[in-house]
Coordinates of C-alpha atoms in Angstrom, one line a residue:
X1 CA 0.0 0.0 0.0
X2 CA 1.3 3.4 -0.9
X3 CA 1.9 5.6 2.1
X4 CA 1.1 9.3 1.7
X5 CA 4.2 11.5 1.9
X6 CA 2.6 13.4 4.8
X7 CA 3.3 10.3 7.1
X8 CA 7.0 10.6 6.5
X9 CA 6.9 14.3 7.6
X10 CA 5.1 13.9 10.9
X11 CA 5.1 17.6 11.8
X12 CA 2.9 18.3 8.7
X13 CA 0.4 15.8 10.1
X14 CA -0.1 17.6 13.4
X15 CA -3.3 19.6 13.6
X16 CA -2.6 23.3 13.4
X17 CA -4.3 26.4 12.0
X18 CA -3.9 26.9 8.2
X19 CA -1.7 30.0 8.8
X20 CA 0.7 28.1 11.0
X21 CA 0.8 25.0 8.8
X22 CA 4.2 24.6 7.0
X23 CA 4.1 24.6 3.2
X24 CA 6.6 23.4 0.7
X25 CA 7.2 27.1 -0.3
X26 CA 7.9 28.1 3.3
X27 CA 10.2 25.1 3.9
X28 CA 12.1 25.8 0.7
X29 CA 12.4 29.5 1.7
X30 CA 13.6 28.6 5.1
X31 CA 16.2 26.2 3.7
X32 CA 17.3 28.8 1.2
X33 CA 17.7 31.4 4.0
X34 CA 19.7 29.0 6.0
X35 CA 22.0 28.2 3.1
X36 CA 22.4 31.9 2.3
X37 CA 23.2 32.7 6.0
X38 CA 25.8 29.9 6.1
X39 CA 27.3 31.1 2.8
X40 CA 27.4 34.7 4.1
X41 CA 29.1 33.6 7.3
X42 CA 31.6 31.5 5.4
X43 CA 32.4 34.3 3.0
X44 CA 32.9 36.7 5.9
X45 CA 35.4 34.3 7.5
X46 CA 37.2 33.5 4.3
X47 CA 37.9 36.9 2.8
X48 CA 38.4 40.5 3.9
X49 CA 35.5 42.8 2.8
X50 CA 32.9 40.0 2.7
X51 CA 29.7 39.8 4.7
X52 CA 27.7 42.6 6.3
X53 CA 29.4 46.0 6.7
X54 CA 28.5 47.8 9.9
X55 CA 28.6 51.6 10.0
X56 CA 29.0 52.4 13.7
X57 CA 27.5 55.9 14.3
X58 CA 28.9 57.8 17.3
X59 CA 25.7 59.7 18.1
X60 CA 22.0 58.8 18.5
X61 CA 19.3 58.7 15.8
X62 CA 18.1 62.0 14.5
X63 CA 21.5 63.8 14.6
X64 CA 23.6 64.8 11.6
X65 CA 26.0 61.8 11.8
X66 CA 23.1 59.4 11.9
X67 CA 21.3 61.1 8.9
X68 CA 24.5 61.0 6.9
X69 CA 25.1 57.3 7.7
X70 CA 21.6 56.4 6.7
X71 CA 21.8 58.4 3.5
X72 CA 25.1 56.7 2.6
X73 CA 24.3 53.1 3.6
X74 CA 22.0 52.0 0.7
X75 CA 24.2 53.4 -2.0
X76 CA 27.3 52.0 -0.3
X77 CA 25.6 48.6 -0.3
X78 CA 24.9 49.0 -4.1
X79 CA 28.6 50.0 -4.8
X80 CA 30.0 47.1 -2.7
X81 CA 27.4 44.4 -3.6
X82 CA 27.1 43.5 0.1
X83 CA 24.7 44.4 2.9
X84 CA 25.4 47.6 4.9
X85 CA 23.7 48.2 8.3
X86 CA 23.8 51.3 10.5
X87 CA 24.3 50.8 14.2
X88 CA 24.1 53.7 16.6
X89 CA 26.4 53.6 19.6
X90 CA 26.2 57.0 21.3
X91 CA 27.9 58.1 24.4
X92 CA 30.8 60.1 25.8
X93 CA 31.0 62.6 22.9
X94 CA 31.6 59.9 20.3
X95 CA 34.4 58.1 22.3
X96 CA 32.4 54.9 22.9
X97 CA 31.9 54.2 19.2
X98 CA 35.4 55.3 18.3
X99 CA 36.9 52.9 20.9
X100 CA 34.8 50.1 19.5
X101 CA 35.9 50.6 15.9
X102 CA 39.6 51.2 17.0
X103 CA 39.4 47.7 18.6
X104 CA 37.7 46.1 15.6
X105 CA 39.5 43.8 13.2
X106 CA 40.8 45.7 10.1
X107 CA 38.9 43.4 7.7
X108 CA 36.5 45.9 6.2
X109 CA 33.5 44.7 8.3
X110 CA 33.3 47.7 10.7
X111 CA 33.6 51.5 9.9
X112 CA 33.1 54.5 12.1
X113 CA 30.9 57.4 11.0
X114 CA 31.7 60.2 13.5
X115 CA 31.2 63.9 13.8
X116 CA 33.4 67.0 14.3
X117 CA 34.0 66.0 17.9
X118 CA 36.5 63.4 16.6
X119 CA 38.9 66.3 16.1
X120 CA 38.0 68.0 19.4
X121 CA 38.2 65.1 21.8
X122 CA 42.1 64.8 21.8
X123 CA 42.3 68.4 23.2
X124 CA 39.6 67.9 25.9
X125 CA 40.3 64.3 27.1
X126 CA 43.9 63.6 28.0
X127 CA 43.3 59.9 28.2
X128 CA 41.3 58.6 25.3
X129 CA 40.7 54.8 25.0
X130 CA 42.4 54.9 21.6
X131 CA 45.2 56.8 19.8
X132 CA 43.5 59.3 17.5
X133 CA 46.6 59.5 15.3
X134 CA 47.3 55.8 15.0
X135 CA 44.1 53.8 15.5
X136 CA 42.2 54.9 12.4
X137 CA 42.6 55.2 8.7
X138 CA 40.5 58.0 7.3
X139 CA 38.5 57.0 4.1
X140 CA 36.6 60.2 3.5
X141 CA 34.9 63.3 4.9
X142 CA 31.3 62.9 3.7
X143 CA 30.3 66.6 3.6
X144 CA 30.5 69.8 5.5
X145 CA 27.5 71.6 6.9
X146 CA 27.2 75.0 8.7
X147 CA 25.7 75.1 12.1
X148 CA 22.7 77.3 12.6
X149 CA 21.8 79.0 15.9
X150 CA 18.2 78.1 16.6
X151 CA 15.7 78.8 19.3
X152 CA 12.0 78.0 20.0
X153 CA 9.5 80.1 18.0
X154 CA 8.3 81.9 21.2
X155 CA 11.8 82.9 22.4
X156 CA 11.8 86.6 23.2
X157 CA 15.1 87.4 21.4
X158 CA 14.3 87.9 17.7
X159 CA 17.9 88.5 16.5
X160 CA 21.5 87.8 17.4
X161 CA 21.9 91.3 18.8
X162 CA 18.9 90.8 21.1
X163 CA 20.4 87.5 22.3
X164 CA 23.7 89.3 23.1
X165 CA 21.9 92.1 25.0
X166 CA 19.9 89.5 27.0
X167 CA 23.1 87.6 27.9
X168 CA 24.9 90.8 28.9
X169 CA 22.1 92.0 31.1
X170 CA 22.0 88.7 32.9
X171 CA 25.3 86.8 32.6
X172 CA 24.9 83.1 32.7
X173 CA 21.1 83.2 32.5
X174 CA 21.0 82.3 28.8
X175 CA 21.7 78.6 28.2
X176 CA 22.6 76.7 25.0
X177 CA 22.4 73.0 24.3
X178 CA 24.9 70.8 22.6
X179 CA 25.2 67.2 21.5
X180 CA 27.8 66.6 24.1
X181 CA 30.9 68.1 25.8
X182 CA 33.5 68.8 23.1
X183 CA 31.0 68.5 20.2
X184 CA 31.0 71.0 17.4
X185 CA 27.8 72.6 18.9
X186 CA 29.6 73.0 22.2
X187 CA 32.7 74.6 20.6
X188 CA 30.5 76.8 18.4
X189 CA 28.8 78.1 21.6
X190 CA 32.2 78.7 23.3
X191 CA 33.5 80.6 20.2
X192 CA 30.3 82.6 20.1
X193 CA 30.8 83.6 23.8
X194 CA 34.4 84.6 23.0
X195 CA 33.6 86.7 19.9
X196 CA 30.4 88.3 21.4
X197 CA 32.0 89.0 24.8
X198 CA 29.2 87.2 26.7
X199 CA 28.8 84.4 29.2
X200 CA 26.3 81.5 28.5
X201 CA 25.5 78.3 30.3
X202 CA 26.3 75.1 28.5
X203 CA 23.8 72.2 28.8
X204 CA 25.2 69.2 27.0
X205 CA 22.8 66.5 25.8
X206 CA 23.5 62.8 24.7
X207 CA 23.3 63.8 21.0
X208 CA 22.0 66.2 18.4
X209 CA 18.5 64.6 18.3
X210 CA 18.0 65.0 22.1
X211 CA 19.4 68.5 22.0
X212 CA 16.9 69.5 19.3
X213 CA 14.1 68.0 21.3
X214 CA 15.1 70.1 24.4
X215 CA 15.0 73.3 22.4
X216 CA 11.8 72.5 20.6
X217 CA 10.2 71.8 24.0
X218 CA 11.4 75.1 25.3
X219 CA 13.6 73.7 28.1
X220 CA 16.8 75.1 26.6
X221 CA 16.6 78.3 24.5
X222 CA 19.6 78.1 22.1
X223 CA 21.3 75.4 20.1
X224 CA 24.0 75.6 17.4
X225 CA 22.3 72.8 15.4
X226 CA 23.7 71.0 12.5
X227 CA 21.8 72.4 9.5
X228 CA 21.5 68.8 8.1
X229 CA 19.4 67.6 11.0
X230 CA 17.6 70.9 11.9
X231 CA 16.5 72.2 8.5
X232 CA 13.1 70.4 8.3
X233 CA 12.3 71.7 11.9
X234 CA 13.1 75.2 10.8
X235 CA 11.0 74.9 7.6
X236 CA 8.1 73.5 9.6
X237 CA 8.2 76.3 12.1
X238 CA 9.1 74.2 15.1
X239 CA 12.4 76.1 15.4
X240 CA 13.4 79.7 14.5
X241 CA 16.8 80.3 12.9
X242 CA 18.8 83.3 14.1
X243 CA 22.2 83.0 12.2
X244 CA 24.5 80.5 10.5
X245 CA 28.1 79.9 11.5
X246 CA 29.6 79.7 7.9
X247 CA 31.2 82.7 6.1
X248 CA 28.3 82.8 3.6
X249 CA 24.6 82.3 4.0
X250 CA 23.3 78.8 3.7
X251 CA 21.5 77.9 0.4
X252 CA 18.4 76.5 2.0
X253 CA 18.1 79.6 4.4
X254 CA 18.9 82.6 2.2
X255 CA 17.1 84.9 4.6
X256 CA 19.2 84.0 7.7
X257 CA 22.3 86.1 8.2
X258 CA 25.8 84.8 9.1
X259 CA 27.2 85.6 12.5
X260 CA 30.0 87.6 10.7
X261 CA 27.3 89.7 9.0
X262 CA 25.8 90.7 12.3
X263 CA 29.1 91.6 13.9
X264 CA 30.1 88.4 15.6
X265 CA 33.1 87.4 13.5
X266 CA 35.0 86.3 11.8
X267 CA 33.1 83.0 12.3
X268 CA 33.6 79.8 10.3
X269 CA 32.4 76.7 12.1
X270 CA 31.4 73.6 10.1
X271 CA 29.9 70.3 11.0
X272 CA 31.4 67.3 9.2
X273 CA 31.3 63.6 9.2
X274 CA 34.4 61.4 8.7
X275 CA 34.3 57.8 7.7
X276 CA 37.1 56.0 9.4
X277 CA 38.4 52.4 9.3
X278 CA 40.5 50.6 11.9
X279 CA 44.2 51.1 11.1
X280 CA 46.0 48.1 9.4
X281 CA 43.5 47.3 6.7
X282 CA 45.2 45.7 3.7
X283 CA 45.5 48.0 0.7
X284 CA 43.1 46.1 -1.6
X285 CA 39.9 46.0 0.6
X286 CA 40.7 49.6 1.8
X287 CA 40.9 50.8 -1.8
X288 CA 37.5 49.1 -2.5
X289 CA 35.9 50.9 0.4
X290 CA 37.3 54.2 -0.6
X291 CA 36.0 53.8 -4.1
X292 CA 32.6 52.6 -2.9
X293 CA 32.2 55.6 -0.5
X294 CA 33.2 58.0 -3.3
X295 CA 30.7 56.3 -5.7
X296 CA 27.9 56.5 -3.1
X297 CA 28.5 60.1 -2.4
X298 CA 28.6 60.9 -6.1
X299 CA 25.2 59.2 -6.7
X300 CA 22.7 61.9 -7.9
X301 CA 20.2 61.1 -5.2
X302 CA 22.8 61.4 -2.4
X303 CA 24.5 64.5 -3.8
X304 CA 21.2 66.2 -4.4
X305 CA 20.0 65.5 -0.9
X306 CA 23.2 66.8 0.7
X307 CA 23.0 70.0 -1.4
X308 CA 19.3 70.5 -0.4
X309 CA 20.4 70.2 3.2
X310 CA 23.0 72.9 2.8
X311 CA 26.0 70.6 2.7
X312 CA 29.0 70.6 0.5
X313 CA 31.6 67.9 -0.3
X314 CA 35.3 68.6 0.0
X315 CA 36.9 69.7 -3.2
X316 CA 39.3 66.8 -2.9
X317 CA 37.5 63.6 -1.9
X318 CA 40.7 61.5 -1.4
X319 CA 41.6 59.8 1.9
X320 CA 44.7 62.0 2.0
X321 CA 42.6 65.1 1.8
X322 CA 40.3 63.8 4.5
X323 CA 43.4 63.2 6.8
X324 CA 44.7 66.7 6.2
X325 CA 41.2 68.2 6.8
X326 CA 40.9 66.3 10.1
X327 CA 44.4 67.5 11.2
X328 CA 43.6 71.1 10.4
X329 CA 40.3 70.9 12.3
X330 CA 42.1 69.4 15.3
X331 CA 44.6 72.2 15.3
X332 CA 41.9 74.9 15.1
X333 CA 39.8 73.5 17.9
X334 CA 42.9 72.8 20.1
X335 CA 43.4 76.6 20.0
X336 CA 39.8 77.3 21.0
X337 CA 39.9 74.7 23.8
X338 CA 43.1 76.2 25.1
X339 CA 41.9 79.8 24.9
X340 CA 38.5 79.1 26.4
X341 CA 39.9 76.7 29.0
X342 CA 37.4 74.1 28.1
X343 CA 37.8 71.0 30.3
X344 CA 36.2 67.5 30.3
X345 CA 33.7 68.5 33.0
X346 CA 32.6 71.7 31.2

């Protein structure tokens, strides 16, 4: 007597709802997924640059570094022909994520997407859990963005001069948020204090997203926000822009003056996001990553989005130019830290 195939596959014979009952299609899909997962793991073990690439972002979701990483990831995956995932690891002004990537194997599986604080931290923290000069290999600086000084719509000061007058009349009573001690927003505030001759109160937050939330809720009045992450809040009316920190007005906000224009200058503070690999990566996989990042940034969708957010790529997109840019920023901010006597507890 012929035995039905179902008897040889006893789990199929168990009573279960139709939605839960296995089908040939589901079993084949599950088997295929298992084979694909095993193949991906084997490839990751066999060759540098195989398997999933993780972009470790040093700040929380909603900030400039996070937005740039998520804009880059899909096009980077296309260029590399491998999955790319974004993983946020905020904390300690970017030091947690940087330490993790510094310890990672230089096999092309883990990269760091950081912010301007990468060039500031060596001047503020005498004992970093990594060597900024030796632990990383810069691949690119994705783009530069001006900061924009924002406030809640109901804030009484309607201009930079009114902010300065308010701060002078009540020293220390005007607070500004930042994405953390040593962040570009913190240093922009410190430089603003110096150039305007005022005293503000610094209220660091865990990242750019939380800092924006504090200002929009009216709990902190001022924030030197990254234009990339704050533009849609300005355009929607949830934030009011007072001035930008670049030498020229931002394309998306032509009506907003520069700080230099209103007499607080010269002022040239930019947010930027480096992509860094652990030092020691072999030349071939490193060159592949450099080419892929360059291709992703040159994609029309990506370049158009960066331009719409007021960003601008470096004229030279080579890793060497990225390394020179980082060193120049480090020297600039070391001077500000020294002159303003900014310490780790500030």
